[in-house]
Amino acid sequence: MTAILDSPVVARPGGGKNRARTRDRGLIVFALPSVIWYLVFTIGPLAAMFIVAFMDWAGLAAPAKLNGTENVSRLLDDDRVLTALKNTGVHLAVSLPVIMVGAFMLGYFLNLKLPGHRVLRVIMFVPALISLSAMGMLFVAVLGPTGLVNSALEQVGLGEHATAWLADPTWAMPSLILVTIWSGLGFTGILFAARLSAIDDEIYAAAELDGANHWQKMWRVAYPICRDYFGVLTMLQYLWTLFGSAGMVLLLTRGGPGEATSTLAWLVYRFGFRSPEVGYSQTIGLVLFVLGIVGLVIIRRVFRARY
Amino acid sequence: MAVATTTTVDKEPARSVVRTPRRRKRPSRFTPGLVGSYALVLVYAATLVLPLYWLFISAFKSQLDAVDAPFAPTFSSGFDNLTRVWDLLNLGDAMLNSLYITAASLAVTLVIAIPAAYALARSQGWIATLFERIYAMGFLIPGFAALVPTLLLAIQLDLFHTREFMILYLPASAQPLAVILLTQFMRTVPKELEESATIDGAGRFRVLRSIYLPLTMPGIATISILNFISFWNDYLYTLVIVGANAKVRTVQVALPTLQGNQGITDYALVCAGTLISVLPVFLVYAVLNRRMESALVQGALKG
């Protein structure tokens, strides 16, 4: 096809065969601004993290010098890091399975197209539209001492259970987890619904002939089909929860009360800006990065297609 | 919402005409399990709607009413809270700053991503493959990972505490998704169109502008919507790099300053501020809802 189309070009003055042959080659220049831009402003800083992590750097204005593995050995003895690691573990271990399993079931449910599913779909989109700061302020207000939750408890006569949810050592972490689930469940459910709608109705019909109920159709039919998509979304949700907790913690609890909601991502932020130890902050960032990669590899293995 | 319902409604009849068995199983459709799940979904939907309802009505109440009658839409203070928070946080300037950063970043994103997508869609060499790999990997790297080093870069460039650095940074962070999505759109353009244009003497820029651009408009709309949301909503980077100085801060940075060290004291004010901050995105959503939904779904699907 190309050969046929190219031949007239030869006859054209100025055009020439050369140009036709190298049509692809020069084209890549068009991609350079984008790639260079991306490397300078995104990959560059990421690479710099690996150097800063091994520096003694008190504050942004202070001088910096390399100090070998000092930060790493300090990190291994730091109780705050250990606590944060534990908190991150709890945060992920509860919210990730709930979001993924719940969202998958929600997606299946939405895809049944029962009466009202359009309205429900619109509602589920809400968390995807709200900014982090609006979500944070909303929940600071909802969970505050005279906020929505406590007002509601008061109204139904359970006023004695009211507490400042985000400042209560027992309730701060559960609150953070609930907000994470709240913000992740609906949108992920919509994504699953989009994927599930690509499954042919005939497959479900066949399962129904064999007497399968919704539960079986969901986990025995639909799940194996979109297993790898389930894996991809799990990866994204994992990364989002692992790294994204910093902003949420900053707005809701600032790691408190005590260190009840101090996650690793929060420590990166805290040491970066609130009590500046830039080098150390990046050492923790490195741990976070490694956890991210390890998690991705594990999730990939678990959800690898089995056929 | 009304617009959205009609689009699905006209799909339904076509399907039920084709598949008669569907109608037969209808009586047994609502099993106890399904009713239970419906109830659970409604509970979750209520947790999404109720806070927003509360936010909305609280924004128009006096502080006293917000505590005494939390669920009644009293409208007792009219627009007082809204004007008060608008002046207090200087939201007029903040809106303009948000708009400036969002619009300029969006323009830069498109200007560099469109030619790149064209190049990646049509080149065969190993460089193109490498670039595509870089973007595919980059899609997975969370922005937060490089927050502190990016700040250091801003200081190095003498752009710390400026909005301009965000206009450099945000388009870079948007490149992986924008280029990957657009490349897929560009690949659907028939090669023959380009070839015949080239024969007629069109240069590459001309081909890009007159053939690819009009044919990939849906893709460009998709990445514009996605990036509008993420740029407008960006919080942590803007907070750290632009800072909370009232002259340059964005809406997202201004809003949390309502929360002092003692937490919130005036709930009605916070609700009014939050309402104002979410309004622009919700307004755009109201106009473009179908398109926005498919954009958000596509944006995540390409992971």
JSON list of N, CA and C in Angstrom, two decimals, chain B residues 172-196:
[
{"chain": "B", "resi": 172, "resn": "ALA", "atom": "N", "xyz": [3.70, 18.89, 33.12]},
{"chain": "B", "resi": 172, "resn": "ALA", "atom": "CA", "xyz": [4.62, 17.75, 33.13]},
{"chain": "B", "resi": 172, "resn": "ALA", "atom": "C", "xyz": [3.96, 16.56, 33.80]},
{"chain": "B", "resi": 173, "resn": "SER", "atom": "N", "xyz": [3.31, 16.81, 34.94]},
{"chain": "B", "resi": 173, "resn": "SER", "atom": "CA", "xyz": [2.69, 15.70, 35.65]},
{"chain": "B", "resi": 173, "resn": "SER", "atom": "C", "xyz": [1.54, 15.10, 34.85]},
{"chain": "B", "resi": 174, "resn": "ALA", "atom": "N", "xyz": [0.97, 15.87, 33.94]},
{"chain": "B", "resi": 174, "resn": "ALA", "atom": "CA", "xyz": [-0.17, 15.38, 33.17]},
{"chain": "B", "resi": 174, "resn": "ALA", "atom": "C", "xyz": [0.23, 14.64, 31.90]},
{"chain": "B", "resi": 175, "resn": "GLN", "atom": "N", "xyz": [1.51, 14.73, 31.55]},
{"chain": "B", "resi": 175, "resn": "GLN", "atom": "CA", "xyz": [1.93, 14.16, 30.26]},
{"chain": "B", "resi": 175, "resn": "GLN", "atom": "C", "xyz": [1.64, 12.66, 30.08]},
{"chain": "B", "resi": 176, "resn": "PRO", "atom": "N", "xyz": [1.99, 11.79, 31.05]},
{"chain": "B", "resi": 176, "resn": "PRO", "atom": "CA", "xyz": [1.78, 10.37, 30.78]},
{"chain": "B", "resi": 176, "resn": "PRO", "atom": "C", "xyz": [0.35, 10.06, 30.35]},
{"chain": "B", "resi": 177, "resn": "LEU", "atom": "N", "xyz": [-0.62, 10.45, 31.15]},
{"chain": "B", "resi": 177, "resn": "LEU", "atom": "CA", "xyz": [-2.00, 10.13, 30.83]},
{"chain": "B", "resi": 177, "resn": "LEU", "atom": "C", "xyz": [-2.44, 10.80, 29.53]},
{"chain": "B", "resi": 178, "resn": "ALA", "atom": "N", "xyz": [-2.11, 12.10, 29.39]},
{"chain": "B", "resi": 178, "resn": "ALA", "atom": "CA", "xyz": [-2.56, 12.83, 28.21]},
{"chain": "B", "resi": 178, "resn": "ALA", "atom": "C", "xyz": [-1.98, 12.21, 26.94]},
{"chain": "B", "resi": 179, "resn": "VAL", "atom": "N", "xyz": [-0.69, 11.91, 26.95]},
{"chain": "B", "resi": 179, "resn": "VAL", "atom": "CA", "xyz": [-0.08, 11.37, 25.73]},
{"chain": "B", "resi": 179, "resn": "VAL", "atom": "C", "xyz": [-0.57, 9.96, 25.44]},
{"chain": "B", "resi": 180, "resn": "ILE", "atom": "N", "xyz": [-0.67, 9.12, 26.49]},
{"chain": "B", "resi": 180, "resn": "ILE", "atom": "CA", "xyz": [-1.13, 7.75, 26.26]},
{"chain": "B", "resi": 180, "resn": "ILE", "atom": "C", "xyz": [-2.54, 7.75, 25.67]},
{"chain": "B", "resi": 181, "resn": "LEU", "atom": "N", "xyz": [-3.43, 8.55, 26.28]},
{"chain": "B", "resi": 181, "resn": "LEU", "atom": "CA", "xyz": [-4.81, 8.60, 25.78]},
{"chain": "B", "resi": 181, "resn": "LEU", "atom": "C", "xyz": [-4.88, 9.13, 24.36]},
{"chain": "B", "resi": 182, "resn": "LEU", "atom": "N", "xyz": [-4.19, 10.25, 24.13]},
{"chain": "B", "resi": 182, "resn": "LEU", "atom": "CA", "xyz": [-4.26, 10.87, 22.81]},
{"chain": "B", "resi": 182, "resn": "LEU", "atom": "C", "xyz": [-3.64, 9.99, 21.73]},
{"chain": "B", "resi": 183, "resn": "THR", "atom": "N", "xyz": [-2.55, 9.30, 22.08]},
{"chain": "B", "resi": 183, "resn": "THR", "atom": "CA", "xyz": [-1.92, 8.42, 21.10]},
{"chain": "B", "resi": 183, "resn": "THR", "atom": "C", "xyz": [-2.91, 7.38, 20.61]},
{"chain": "B", "resi": 184, "resn": "GLN", "atom": "N", "xyz": [-3.71, 6.84, 21.56]},
{"chain": "B", "resi": 184, "resn": "GLN", "atom": "CA", "xyz": [-4.69, 5.85, 21.14]},
{"chain": "B", "resi": 184, "resn": "GLN", "atom": "C", "xyz": [-5.74, 6.44, 20.20]},
{"chain": "B", "resi": 185, "resn": "PHE", "atom": "N", "xyz": [-6.12, 7.68, 20.46]},
{"chain": "B", "resi": 185, "resn": "PHE", "atom": "CA", "xyz": [-7.06, 8.34, 19.54]},
{"chain": "B", "resi": 185, "resn": "PHE", "atom": "C", "xyz": [-6.41, 8.56, 18.18]},
{"chain": "B", "resi": 186, "resn": "MET", "atom": "N", "xyz": [-5.14, 9.00, 18.19]},
{"chain": "B", "resi": 186, "resn": "MET", "atom": "CA", "xyz": [-4.46, 9.32, 16.93]},
{"chain": "B", "resi": 186, "resn": "MET", "atom": "C", "xyz": [-4.28, 8.07, 16.07]},
{"chain": "B", "resi": 187, "resn": "ARG", "atom": "N", "xyz": [-4.12, 6.91, 16.74]},
{"chain": "B", "resi": 187, "resn": "ARG", "atom": "CA", "xyz": [-3.90, 5.67, 15.98]},
{"chain": "B", "resi": 187, "resn": "ARG", "atom": "C", "xyz": [-5.13, 5.30, 15.17]},
{"chain": "B", "resi": 188, "resn": "THR", "atom": "N", "xyz": [-6.29, 5.79, 15.57]},
{"chain": "B", "resi": 188, "resn": "THR", "atom": "CA", "xyz": [-7.50, 5.44, 14.83]},
{"chain": "B", "resi": 188, "resn": "THR", "atom": "C", "xyz": [-7.66, 6.26, 13.55]},
{"chain": "B", "resi": 189, "resn": "VAL", "atom": "N", "xyz": [-6.82, 7.28, 13.39]},
{"chain": "B", "resi": 189, "resn": "VAL", "atom": "CA", "xyz": [-6.90, 8.08, 12.16]},
{"chain": "B", "resi": 189, "resn": "VAL", "atom": "C", "xyz": [-6.26, 7.27, 11.03]},
{"chain": "B", "resi": 190, "resn": "PRO", "atom": "N", "xyz": [-6.98, 7.07, 9.92]},
{"chain": "B", "resi": 190, "resn": "PRO", "atom": "CA", "xyz": [-6.43, 6.26, 8.83]},
{"chain": "B", "resi": 190, "resn": "PRO", "atom": "C", "xyz": [-5.16, 6.88, 8.25]},
{"chain": "B", "resi": 191, "resn": "LYS", "atom": "N", "xyz": [-4.15, 6.05, 8.09]},
{"chain": "B", "resi": 191, "resn": "LYS", "atom": "CA", "xyz": [-2.87, 6.52, 7.54]},
{"chain": "B", "resi": 191, "resn": "LYS", "atom": "C", "xyz": [-3.04, 7.13, 6.15]},
{"chain": "B", "resi": 192, "resn": "GLU", "atom": "N", "xyz": [-3.99, 6.56, 5.39]},
{"chain": "B", "resi": 192, "resn": "GLU", "atom": "CA", "xyz": [-4.16, 6.98, 4.00]},
{"chain": "B", "resi": 192, "resn": "GLU", "atom": "C", "xyz": [-4.48, 8.47, 3.90]},
{"chain": "B", "resi": 193, "resn": "LEU", "atom": "N", "xyz": [-5.23, 8.97, 4.91]},
{"chain": "B", "resi": 193, "resn": "LEU", "atom": "CA", "xyz": [-5.58, 10.39, 4.90]},
{"chain": "B", "resi": 193, "resn": "LEU", "atom": "C", "xyz": [-4.32, 11.23, 4.92]},
{"chain": "B", "resi": 194, "resn": "GLU", "atom": "N", "xyz": [-3.41, 10.85, 5.81]},
{"chain": "B", "resi": 194, "resn": "GLU", "atom": "CA", "xyz": [-2.18, 11.60, 5.94]},
{"chain": "B", "resi": 194, "resn": "GLU", "atom": "C", "xyz": [-1.36, 11.50, 4.67]},
{"chain": "B", "resi": 195, "resn": "GLU", "atom": "N", "xyz": [-1.32, 10.28, 4.10]},
{"chain": "B", "resi": 195, "resn": "GLU", "atom": "CA", "xyz": [-0.51, 10.08, 2.91]},
{"chain": "B", "resi": 195, "resn": "GLU", "atom": "C", "xyz": [-1.01, 10.92, 1.74]},
{"chain": "B", "resi": 196, "resn": "SER", "atom": "N", "xyz": [-2.31, 10.96, 1.57]},
{"chain": "B", "resi": 196, "resn": "SER", "atom": "CA", "xyz": [-2.80, 11.75, 0.43]},
{"chain": "B", "resi": 196, "resn": "SER", "atom": "C", "xyz": [-2.57, 13.24, 0.67]}
]
